[in-house]
Short mmCIF file of C-alpha atoms in Angstrom, two decimals:
data_model
loop_
_atom_site.label_atom_id
_atom_site.label_comp_id
_atom_site.label_asym_id
_atom_site.label_seq_id
_atom_site.Cartn_x
_atom_site.Cartn_y
_atom_site.Cartn_z
CA UNK A 29 5.36 -5.59 -29.65
CA UNK A 30 9.10 -5.04 -29.27
CA UNK A 31 10.19 -1.93 -31.21
CA UNK A 32 12.31 -2.43 -34.34
CA UNK A 33 15.01 -0.10 -32.96
CA UNK A 34 14.47 -0.42 -29.23
CA UNK A 35 17.33 1.75 -27.99
CA UNK A 36 16.28 4.71 -30.12
CA UNK A 37 12.62 4.24 -29.26
CA UNK A 38 13.32 3.87 -25.53
CA UNK A 39 15.47 6.99 -25.47
CA UNK A 40 12.92 9.03 -27.43
CA UNK A 41 9.92 7.94 -25.37
CA UNK A 42 11.69 8.33 -22.03
CA UNK A 43 12.91 11.84 -22.93
CA UNK A 44 9.42 12.77 -24.06
CA UNK A 45 7.94 11.46 -20.81
CA UNK A 46 10.38 13.47 -18.69
CA UNK A 47 9.79 16.67 -20.67
CA UNK A 48 5.99 16.54 -20.85
CA UNK A 49 4.31 19.20 -18.72
CA UNK A 50 0.69 18.39 -19.46
CA UNK A 51 -0.54 15.77 -16.98
CA UNK A 52 -3.09 14.28 -19.37
CA UNK A 53 -0.48 13.80 -22.09
CA UNK A 54 1.91 12.26 -19.57
CA UNK A 55 -0.76 9.80 -18.46
CA UNK A 56 -1.46 8.80 -22.06
CA UNK A 57 2.28 8.29 -22.62
CA UNK A 58 2.43 6.02 -19.57
CA UNK A 59 -0.46 3.98 -20.92
CA UNK A 60 1.50 3.42 -24.13
CA UNK A 61 4.52 2.31 -22.09
CA UNK A 62 2.36 -0.14 -20.17
CA UNK A 63 1.12 -1.59 -23.45
CA UNK A 64 4.70 -2.23 -24.60
CA UNK A 65 5.74 -3.63 -21.20
CA UNK A 66 6.12 -7.13 -22.62
CA UNK A 67 9.55 -5.92 -23.75
CA UNK A 68 10.79 -6.58 -20.20
CA UNK A 69 10.62 -10.30 -21.01
CA UNK A 70 12.98 -9.90 -23.96
CA UNK A 71 16.75 -9.28 -24.24
CA UNK A 72 15.95 -5.55 -24.50
CA UNK A 73 15.00 -5.43 -20.80
CA UNK A 74 18.35 -3.87 -19.68
CA UNK A 75 17.95 -1.08 -22.23
CA UNK A 76 14.40 -0.46 -21.06
CA UNK A 77 15.64 -0.08 -17.49
CA UNK A 78 18.53 2.14 -18.52
CA UNK A 79 16.28 4.72 -20.14
CA UNK A 80 13.05 4.48 -18.17
CA UNK A 81 14.03 3.75 -14.58
CA UNK A 82 15.66 7.18 -13.94
CA UNK A 83 12.60 8.92 -15.39
CA UNK A 84 10.20 6.89 -13.25
CA UNK A 85 12.36 7.47 -10.19
CA UNK A 86 12.50 11.25 -10.66
CA UNK A 87 8.77 11.60 -11.27
CA UNK A 88 7.93 9.70 -8.07
CA UNK A 89 10.68 11.17 -5.90
CA UNK A 90 10.36 14.78 -7.00
CA UNK A 91 6.59 14.84 -7.48
CA UNK A 92 4.07 15.45 -4.74
CA UNK A 93 2.04 12.58 -3.22
CA UNK A 94 -1.63 13.08 -3.96
CA UNK A 95 -4.48 13.44 -1.47
CA UNK A 96 -7.28 13.39 -4.07
CA UNK A 97 -8.03 10.99 -6.89
CA UNK A 98 -7.05 12.98 -9.98
CA UNK A 99 -4.85 12.71 -13.04
CA UNK A 100 -1.63 13.17 -11.02
CA UNK A 101 -2.65 10.24 -8.83
CA UNK A 102 -3.22 8.13 -11.93
CA UNK A 103 0.27 9.01 -13.17
CA UNK A 104 1.97 8.00 -9.93
CA UNK A 105 -0.09 4.85 -9.58
CA UNK A 106 0.65 3.82 -13.19
CA UNK A 107 4.39 4.18 -12.65
CA UNK A 108 4.26 2.11 -9.47
CA UNK A 109 2.27 -0.56 -11.28
CA UNK A 110 4.93 -0.68 -14.01
CA UNK A 111 7.70 -0.96 -11.40
CA UNK A 112 5.85 -3.75 -9.60
CA UNK A 113 5.71 -5.79 -12.83
CA UNK A 114 9.42 -5.65 -13.56
CA UNK A 115 10.91 -9.19 -13.62
CA UNK A 116 13.32 -9.69 -10.67
CA UNK A 117 16.38 -10.99 -12.52
CA UNK A 118 20.00 -9.98 -13.03
CA UNK A 119 19.03 -7.06 -15.25
CA UNK A 120 17.14 -5.40 -12.39
CA UNK A 121 19.88 -6.04 -9.83
CA UNK A 122 21.76 -2.72 -10.34
CA UNK A 123 18.53 -0.83 -9.64
CA UNK A 124 17.31 -2.84 -6.65
CA UNK A 125 18.77 -0.64 -3.94
CA UNK A 126 17.30 2.58 -5.35
CA UNK A 127 13.96 0.91 -6.05
CA UNK A 128 13.69 -0.39 -2.48
CA UNK A 129 14.66 2.94 -0.93
CA UNK A 130 12.16 4.72 -3.17
CA UNK A 131 9.40 2.29 -2.17
CA UNK A 132 10.24 2.72 1.53
CA UNK A 133 10.12 6.50 1.19
CA UNK A 134 6.80 6.43 -0.68
CA UNK A 135 5.34 3.98 1.83
CA UNK A 136 5.43 6.71 4.46
CA UNK A 137 4.30 9.69 2.40
CA UNK A 138 1.91 8.29 -0.22
CA UNK A 139 -1.81 7.54 -0.08
CA UNK A 140 -3.04 4.04 0.68
CA UNK A 141 -3.56 2.97 -2.96
CA UNK A 142 0.03 3.71 -3.93
CA UNK A 143 1.38 2.42 -0.62
CA UNK A 144 -0.17 -1.02 -1.16
CA UNK A 145 1.72 -1.28 -4.47
CA UNK A 146 4.89 -0.17 -2.69
CA UNK A 147 4.45 -3.02 -0.22
CA UNK A 148 4.17 -5.44 -3.11
CA UNK A 149 7.43 -4.14 -4.55
CA UNK A 150 9.19 -4.38 -1.18
CA UNK A 151 8.13 -8.00 -0.70
CA UNK A 152 9.23 -9.04 -4.19
CA UNK A 153 12.62 -7.40 -3.79
CA UNK A 154 13.32 -9.04 -0.43
CA UNK A 155 12.27 -12.43 -1.76
CA UNK A 156 14.60 -12.27 -4.75
CA UNK A 157 17.54 -10.20 -3.52
CA UNK A 158 17.79 -11.21 0.13
CA UNK A 159 21.56 -10.98 0.71
CA UNK A 160 21.75 -7.44 -0.65
CA UNK A 161 18.91 -5.86 1.33
CA UNK A 162 19.50 -6.81 4.95
CA UNK A 163 20.27 -3.21 5.89
CA UNK A 164 16.75 -2.17 4.85
CA UNK A 165 14.92 -4.64 7.12
CA UNK A 166 15.08 -2.60 10.32
CA UNK A 167 13.84 0.63 8.67
CA UNK A 168 10.78 -1.26 7.44
CA UNK A 169 10.16 -2.72 10.91
CA UNK A 170 10.42 0.80 12.31
CA UNK A 171 7.72 1.99 9.90
CA UNK A 172 5.39 -0.84 10.94
CA UNK A 173 6.00 -0.11 14.62
CA UNK A 174 5.21 3.55 13.99
CA UNK A 175 1.91 2.58 12.38
CA UNK A 176 0.99 0.45 15.40
CA UNK A 177 1.95 3.31 17.72
CA UNK A 178 -0.46 5.59 15.90
CA UNK A 179 -3.22 3.01 15.42
CA UNK A 180 -5.53 4.56 18.01
CA UNK A 181 -5.32 7.94 16.26
CA UNK A 182 -5.86 6.18 12.93
CA UNK A 183 -8.97 4.48 14.27
CA UNK A 184 -10.41 7.72 15.64
CA UNK A 185 -9.80 9.66 12.42
CA UNK A 186 -11.13 6.80 10.26
CA UNK A 187 -14.46 6.58 12.07
CA UNK A 188 -14.80 10.35 12.28
CA UNK A 189 -14.15 10.71 8.55
CA UNK A 190 -17.26 11.55 6.54
CA UNK A 191 -18.25 8.69 4.27
CA UNK A 192 -18.76 9.32 0.58
CA UNK A 193 -22.12 8.55 -0.98
CA UNK A 194 -22.23 4.80 -1.50
CA UNK A 195 -25.03 5.11 -4.08
CA UNK A 196 -24.14 8.08 -6.27
CA UNK A 197 -26.08 6.80 -9.25
CA UNK A 198 -29.38 6.82 -7.42
CA UNK A 199 -30.07 3.20 -8.33
CA UNK A 200 -32.20 1.17 -5.96
CA UNK A 201 -30.96 -2.10 -4.43
CA UNK A 202 -31.94 -5.22 -6.36
CA UNK A 203 -34.22 -6.45 -3.58
CA UNK A 204 -36.11 -3.15 -3.24
CA UNK A 205 -39.21 -2.48 -5.42
CA UNK A 206 -39.16 0.65 -7.56
CA UNK A 207 -40.90 3.76 -6.33
CA UNK A 208 -41.93 6.38 -8.92
CA UNK A 209 -41.65 9.19 -6.40
CA UNK A 210 -38.09 8.19 -5.52
CA UNK A 211 -37.19 7.97 -9.21
CA UNK A 212 -38.27 11.58 -9.68
CA UNK A 213 -36.23 12.65 -6.66
CA UNK A 214 -33.09 10.91 -7.94
CA UNK A 215 -33.59 12.45 -11.39
CA UNK A 216 -33.92 15.94 -9.92
CA UNK A 217 -30.80 15.42 -7.82
CA UNK A 218 -28.78 14.28 -10.82
CA UNK A 219 -29.96 17.26 -12.86
CA UNK A 220 -29.19 19.85 -10.17
CA UNK A 221 -25.92 18.48 -8.78
CA UNK A 222 -22.73 20.18 -9.88
CA UNK A 223 -19.39 18.68 -10.86
CA UNK A 224 -18.24 15.60 -9.00
CA UNK A 225 -16.32 16.20 -5.80
CA UNK A 226 -12.83 14.62 -5.98
CA UNK A 227 -12.47 11.49 -3.87
CA UNK A 228 -10.24 12.09 -0.86
CA UNK A 229 -7.39 9.57 -0.55
CA UNK A 230 -6.33 8.22 2.82
CA UNK A 231 -2.69 8.77 3.87
CA UNK A 232 -0.70 5.56 3.98
CA UNK A 233 0.31 5.87 7.63
CA UNK A 234 -3.35 6.27 8.61
CA UNK A 235 -4.70 3.41 6.52
CA UNK A 236 -6.08 0.10 7.75
CA UNK A 237 -5.55 -1.38 4.28
CA UNK A 238 -1.82 -0.67 4.44
CA UNK A 239 -1.38 -1.94 7.99
CA UNK A 240 -3.46 -4.97 7.05
CA UNK A 241 -0.68 -6.10 4.70
CA UNK A 242 2.19 -5.44 7.11
CA UNK A 243 2.01 -8.37 9.61
CA UNK A 244 2.42 -11.05 6.94
CA UNK A 245 5.32 -9.08 5.42
CA UNK A 246 6.99 -8.84 8.84
CA UNK A 247 6.59 -12.61 9.24
CA UNK A 248 8.18 -13.11 5.83
CA UNK A 249 11.10 -10.87 6.77
CA UNK A 250 11.64 -12.82 9.99
CA UNK A 251 11.75 -16.01 7.94
CA UNK A 252 14.26 -14.49 5.52
CA UNK A 253 16.28 -12.73 8.24
CA UNK A 254 15.77 -14.74 11.48
CA UNK A 255 18.47 -12.75 13.27
CA UNK A 256 16.01 -9.84 13.63
CA UNK A 257 13.35 -11.86 15.47
CA UNK A 258 14.66 -11.93 19.08
CA UNK A 259 15.18 -8.17 19.33
CA UNK A 260 11.89 -7.38 17.60
CA UNK A 261 9.75 -9.46 19.99
CA UNK A 262 10.28 -7.05 22.85
CA UNK A 263 9.40 -4.10 20.61
CA UNK A 264 6.30 -5.54 18.95
CA UNK A 265 4.60 -7.19 21.95
CA UNK A 266 3.80 -3.93 23.79
CA UNK A 267 2.26 -2.64 20.55
CA UNK A 268 0.28 -5.71 19.51
CA UNK A 269 -1.77 -6.24 22.66
CA UNK A 270 -3.05 -2.62 22.85
CA UNK A 271 -3.87 -2.84 19.15
CA UNK A 272 -6.03 -5.90 19.80
CA UNK A 273 -7.75 -4.10 22.68
CA UNK A 274 -8.99 -1.18 20.54
CA UNK A 275 -12.76 -0.96 20.15
CA UNK A 276 -14.54 0.77 17.30
CA UNK A 277 -17.51 3.05 18.10
CA UNK A 278 -20.80 1.18 18.59
CA UNK A 279 -22.35 2.65 15.44
CA UNK A 280 -19.29 1.95 13.23
CA UNK A 281 -20.66 -1.30 11.68
CA UNK A 282 -23.54 0.68 10.16
CA UNK A 283 -22.12 4.18 9.59
CA UNK A 284 -18.64 3.09 8.39
CA UNK A 285 -19.16 -0.53 7.45
CA UNK A 286 -16.30 -0.94 4.94
CA UNK A 287 -13.84 0.82 7.23
CA UNK A 288 -15.06 -1.27 10.16
CA UNK A 289 -14.42 -4.52 8.26
CA UNK A 290 -10.88 -3.35 7.41
CA UNK A 291 -10.32 -2.45 11.06
CA UNK A 292 -11.39 -5.91 12.30
CA UNK A 293 -9.34 -7.57 9.56
CA UNK A 294 -6.30 -5.56 10.71
CA UNK A 295 -6.78 -6.79 14.28
CA UNK A 296 -7.15 -10.39 13.08
CA UNK A 297 -3.94 -10.11 11.02
CA UNK A 298 -2.25 -8.74 14.13
CA UNK A 299 -3.47 -11.73 16.15
CA UNK A 300 -2.09 -14.09 13.50
CA UNK A 301 1.21 -12.23 13.76
CA UNK A 302 1.16 -12.76 17.53
CA UNK A 303 0.44 -16.46 17.07
CA UNK A 304 3.53 -16.68 14.87
CA UNK A 305 6.05 -14.78 16.97
CA UNK A 306 5.08 -16.52 20.24
CA UNK A 307 6.75 -19.75 19.13
CA UNK A 308 9.81 -20.29 21.27
CA UNK A 309 9.22 -17.15 23.34
CA UNK A 310 6.86 -18.46 26.03
CA UNK A 311 8.53 -16.56 28.85
CA UNK A 312 7.94 -13.20 27.19
CA UNK A 313 4.29 -14.15 26.55
CA UNK A 314 3.41 -14.97 30.18
CA UNK A 315 2.28 -11.42 31.11
CA UNK A 316 -0.38 -11.64 28.36
CA UNK A 317 -1.79 -15.13 29.05
CA UNK A 318 -5.03 -13.73 30.51
CA UNK A 319 -5.36 -10.63 28.33
CA UNK A 320 -4.99 -12.24 24.89
CA UNK A 321 -7.80 -14.85 25.29
CA UNK A 322 -10.12 -12.09 26.49
CA UNK A 323 -9.28 -10.02 23.42
CA UNK A 324 -9.83 -13.06 21.19
CA UNK A 325 -13.37 -13.42 22.51
CA UNK A 326 -13.90 -9.72 21.87
CA UNK A 327 -12.79 -10.19 18.27
CA UNK A 328 -15.17 -13.13 17.80
CA UNK A 329 -18.01 -10.90 18.98
CA UNK A 330 -16.98 -7.97 16.78
CA UNK A 331 -16.24 -9.90 13.58
CA UNK A 332 -19.02 -9.19 11.02
CA UNK A 333 -21.11 -12.21 10.08
CA UNK A 334 -20.55 -11.78 6.35
CA UNK A 335 -16.72 -11.57 6.66
CA UNK A 336 -16.11 -15.29 6.21
CA UNK A 337 -12.44 -15.01 5.26
CA UNK A 338 -11.68 -12.79 8.25
CA UNK A 339 -13.40 -15.17 10.67
CA UNK A 340 -11.62 -18.14 9.15
CA UNK A 341 -8.23 -16.53 9.70
CA UNK A 342 -9.30 -15.62 13.23
CA UNK A 343 -10.19 -19.25 14.02
CA UNK A 344 -6.88 -20.46 12.57
CA UNK A 345 -5.02 -18.03 14.84
CA UNK A 346 -7.11 -19.18 17.82
CA UNK A 347 -6.24 -22.78 17.05
CA UNK A 348 -2.52 -21.91 17.22
CA UNK A 349 -3.08 -20.13 20.55
CA UNK A 350 -5.00 -23.10 21.94
CA UNK A 351 -2.01 -25.31 21.18
CA UNK A 352 0.24 -23.07 23.32
CA UNK A 353 0.36 -21.90 26.95
CA UNK A 354 -2.43 -19.45 26.17
CA UNK A 355 -4.94 -22.30 26.44
CA UNK A 356 -5.27 -21.84 30.20
CA UNK A 357 -6.48 -18.29 29.63
CA UNK A 358 -9.42 -19.61 27.57
CA UNK A 359 -10.88 -21.64 30.47
CA UNK A 360 -13.04 -18.75 31.85
CA UNK A 361 -14.38 -18.13 28.32
CA UNK A 362 -15.28 -21.70 27.40
CA UNK A 363 -19.02 -21.11 27.70
CA UNK A 364 -18.76 -18.43 25.01
CA UNK A 365 -16.80 -20.83 22.82
CA UNK A 366 -19.67 -23.29 23.02
CA UNK A 367 -22.02 -20.70 21.49
CA UNK A 368 -22.17 -21.59 17.78
CA UNK A 369 -23.37 -18.16 16.69
CA UNK A 370 -20.40 -16.53 18.39
CA UNK A 371 -17.93 -19.14 17.18
CA UNK A 372 -18.77 -19.32 13.49
CA UNK A 373 -21.19 -16.42 13.05
CA UNK A 374 -24.65 -16.44 11.61
CA UNK A 375 -25.88 -16.97 8.08
CA UNK A 376 -25.47 -19.70 5.50
CA UNK A 377 -22.13 -18.35 4.31
CA UNK A 378 -20.47 -19.72 7.45
CA UNK A 379 -21.33 -23.39 6.92
CA UNK A 380 -17.78 -24.00 5.73
CA UNK A 381 -16.43 -22.70 9.03
CA UNK A 382 -18.18 -25.28 11.16
CA UNK A 383 -15.43 -27.88 10.75
CA UNK A 384 -12.72 -25.38 11.69
CA UNK A 385 -14.75 -23.94 14.58
CA UNK A 386 -15.71 -27.24 16.19
CA UNK A 387 -12.23 -28.70 15.73
CA UNK A 388 -10.81 -25.63 17.50
CA UNK A 389 -13.23 -26.14 20.41
CA UNK A 390 -12.39 -29.85 20.51
CA UNK A 391 -8.65 -29.07 20.71
CA UNK A 392 -9.25 -26.62 23.54
CA UNK A 393 -11.47 -29.02 25.50
CA UNK A 394 -8.99 -31.87 25.00
CA UNK A 395 -6.18 -29.85 26.59
CA UNK A 396 -8.13 -28.37 29.53
CA UNK A 397 -10.66 -31.14 30.22
CA UNK A 398 -9.09 -32.02 33.57
CA UNK A 399 -9.73 -28.49 34.90
CA UNK A 400 -13.38 -28.28 33.77
CA UNK A 401 -16.28 -28.43 36.25
CA UNK A 402 -19.21 -30.77 35.71
CA UNK A 403 -21.46 -27.95 34.48
CA UNK A 404 -19.16 -27.15 31.56
CA UNK A 405 -18.59 -30.85 30.85
CA UNK A 406 -22.35 -31.24 30.59
CA UNK A 407 -22.58 -28.43 28.02
CA UNK A 408 -19.74 -29.92 26.00
CA UNK A 409 -21.39 -33.35 26.01
CA UNK A 410 -24.68 -31.79 24.88
CA UNK A 411 -23.00 -29.90 22.03
CA UNK A 412 -20.97 -32.79 20.63
CA UNK A 413 -23.67 -35.45 21.03
CA UNK A 414 -25.90 -33.12 19.04
CA UNK A 415 -23.17 -32.77 16.39
CA UNK A 416 -22.82 -36.55 16.26
CA UNK A 417 -26.43 -36.85 15.05
CA UNK A 418 -26.44 -33.78 12.78
CA UNK A 419 -26.75 -35.11 9.20
CA UNK A 420 -25.68 -31.75 7.74
CA UNK A 421 -22.19 -32.10 9.22
CA UNK A 422 -19.49 -34.07 7.39
CA UNK A 423 -18.34 -37.46 8.67
CA UNK A 424 -14.99 -36.10 9.86
CA UNK A 425 -16.85 -33.89 12.36
CA UNK A 426 -18.81 -36.94 13.53
CA UNK A 427 -15.51 -38.75 14.07
CA UNK A 428 -14.15 -35.72 15.93
CA UNK A 429 -17.20 -35.71 18.22
CA UNK A 430 -16.76 -39.41 19.01
CA UNK A 431 -13.06 -38.95 19.87
CA UNK A 432 -13.76 -36.02 22.16
CA UNK A 433 -16.63 -37.77 23.94
CA UNK A 434 -14.43 -40.82 24.51
CA UNK A 435 -11.74 -38.59 26.02
CA UNK A 436 -14.31 -37.09 28.39
CA UNK A 437 -15.26 -40.51 29.76
CA UNK A 438 -11.97 -40.50 31.69
CA UNK A 439 -12.74 -37.17 33.36
CA UNK A 440 -16.48 -37.32 34.06
CA UNK A 441 -16.33 -40.07 36.74
CA UNK A 442 -14.10 -37.79 38.84
CA UNK A 443 -16.87 -35.16 38.83
CA UNK A 444 -19.72 -37.47 39.83
CA UNK A 445 -21.63 -34.93 41.91
CA UNK A 446 -24.97 -36.41 43.14
CA UNK A 447 -24.91 -38.95 40.35
CA UNK A 448 -24.81 -36.29 37.61
CA UNK A 449 -21.58 -37.66 36.22
CA UNK A 450 -23.21 -41.05 35.79
CA UNK A 451 -26.08 -39.42 33.90
CA UNK A 452 -23.59 -37.77 31.53
CA UNK A 453 -21.92 -41.11 30.86
CA UNK A 454 -25.31 -42.65 30.14
CA UNK A 455 -26.06 -39.82 27.73
CA UNK A 456 -22.80 -40.49 25.85
CA UNK A 457 -23.57 -44.23 25.76
CA UNK A 458 -27.10 -43.59 24.54
CA UNK A 459 -25.76 -41.23 21.85
CA UNK A 460 -23.30 -43.87 20.64
CA UNK A 461 -26.05 -46.49 20.54
CA UNK A 462 -28.27 -44.13 18.55
CA UNK A 463 -25.40 -43.47 16.14
CA UNK A 464 -24.92 -47.21 15.58
CA UNK A 465 -28.66 -47.50 14.82
CA UNK A 466 -28.49 -44.67 12.28
CA UNK A 467 -25.36 -46.16 10.70
CA UNK A 468 -27.15 -49.47 10.40
CA UNK A 469 -29.77 -47.75 8.26
CA UNK A 470 -27.21 -45.78 6.25
CA UNK A 471 -24.72 -48.59 5.49
CA UNK A 472 -26.91 -50.37 2.86
CA UNK A 473 -27.39 -47.05 1.03
CA UNK A 474 -23.68 -46.30 1.18
CA UNK A 475 -22.83 -49.79 -0.06
CA UNK A 476 -25.23 -49.49 -2.99
CA UNK A 477 -23.73 -46.12 -3.89
CA UNK A 478 -20.25 -47.60 -3.66
CA UNK A 479 -21.18 -50.55 -5.89
CA UNK A 480 -22.81 -48.21 -8.40
CA UNK A 481 -19.66 -46.12 -8.47
CA UNK A 482 -17.52 -49.22 -8.97
CA UNK A 483 -19.70 -50.29 -11.90
CA UNK A 484 -19.35 -46.90 -13.54
CA UNK A 485 -15.60 -46.95 -12.97
CA UNK A 486 -15.17 -50.46 -14.36
CA UNK A 487 -17.35 -49.68 -17.40
CA UNK A 488 -15.36 -46.54 -18.13
CA UNK A 489 -12.10 -48.46 -17.80
CA UNK A 490 -13.46 -51.22 -20.05
CA UNK A 491 -14.59 -48.73 -22.67
CA UNK A 492 -11.23 -46.96 -22.61
CA UNK A 493 -9.45 -50.31 -22.86
CA UNK A 494 -11.65 -51.42 -25.73
CA UNK A 495 -11.19 -48.13 -27.53
CA UNK A 496 -7.43 -48.39 -27.09
CA UNK A 497 -7.49 -51.99 -28.32
CA UNK A 498 -9.54 -50.92 -31.34
CA UNK A 499 -6.99 -48.27 -32.10
CA UNK A 500 -4.21 -50.84 -31.82
CA UNK A 501 -6.05 -53.14 -34.25
CA UNK A 502 -6.46 -50.28 -36.72
CA UNK A 503 -2.76 -49.50 -36.48
CA UNK A 504 -1.91 -53.14 -37.13
CA UNK A 505 -4.18 -53.19 -40.18
CA UNK A 506 -2.51 -50.08 -41.53
CA UNK A 507 0.90 -51.66 -41.02
CA UNK A 508 -0.21 -54.78 -42.86
CA UNK A 509 -1.53 -52.70 -45.75
CA UNK A 510 1.78 -50.86 -46.01
CA UNK A 511 3.68 -54.15 -46.00
CA UNK A 512 1.48 -55.54 -48.79
CA UNK A 513 2.05 -52.41 -50.87
CA UNK A 514 5.80 -52.73 -50.43
CA UNK A 515 5.68 -56.40 -51.53
CA UNK A 516 3.67 -55.52 -54.65
CA UNK A 517 6.25 -52.86 -55.56
#
């Protein structure tokens, strides 16, 4: 609720917050401020900023960034959360410059949890106060470039870092049967273990989670400030390609699984960034035409099967690369592209990726089909004729397969080695004939389903019409009754 005398309350609470020495009491005071944060959506918002912003600023700027998860970390994180929720309107405008500079400073010195909130603040400020903040764009780009420069050291330290116990409670996985002996062991451990060891926090400049957010922010800044793009291309390209070439240790997927997933996601975000900045800068990309497709195949191999979102973004980036001059670099790797397990991963969670994966392959084949030998053409025909008859695939993939196979009929006759090209054409023709036969069996079922749907639709429309007409009749009756009453009076 908004205080009855907001100015007095704001001044009292802010002074108390700045004077408190006990960390626990300060944290409790911040929780109370967060509960009354709805005041920022009222006319008292300028007064809130006048009293609280200097206190928040001094605590963050003069305090020490934390390396362990304790009460001081909670205080700093709470303040950043409050700052990130401030509405970006005219009331905040006088404080924007200091808030952005503070966030940029903390981005370099804080731990990864606080730094991620700082990134959120930076993005919101640039979106809403673009003309005022142009001078702060290059310093942010310099920070991102510094993180890419140190990415190899970050990777080494991340995979050398000792992992905390992922099962501190001693509870068994849901799919593992209970073992009385193990239960006794866990109970003894819990009874004998001492106080909990504080969780070590990762520095922001050595964090995959922080760098993971940076490429999309850089893209946003280039959209808001396009004048920075030409000069930045030459600086970022020599950093991006080595970043894509980094390889985690062979045992990282098992010993540091969560960190490994963040590392691969960072590389995929970097590839998406590359796919964005290459537009209109083909000449500067030519030295990397062979290297980037090779690194893409490496990412497809390294991407964990369960990371569906990461693989989806990877395939989207690949699709953009295939539509550019990079497509020629994918020709030596086409056989790997035709491997479904490599393309979309294993497991049932990747069924939704099949459309994106196969459409990416189809785009690639369409552009490079003239340069393909008969052996690769044969593998492509086998893959897409199989897809054409796969009932688990949606109809749009069947249509895609037909279009691609029709495009290949122009190329295959030129590769008619010992009659093998003719055999491929016959296979395509036989596949089309088989598809017509299956459609002949499916069309009556589809028509019956369509008619059933039409009946349901018409009945629902009729019922709604009848109900509306009934309501109209009732209204007319009521009107007539009112008229009769008036006449009687």
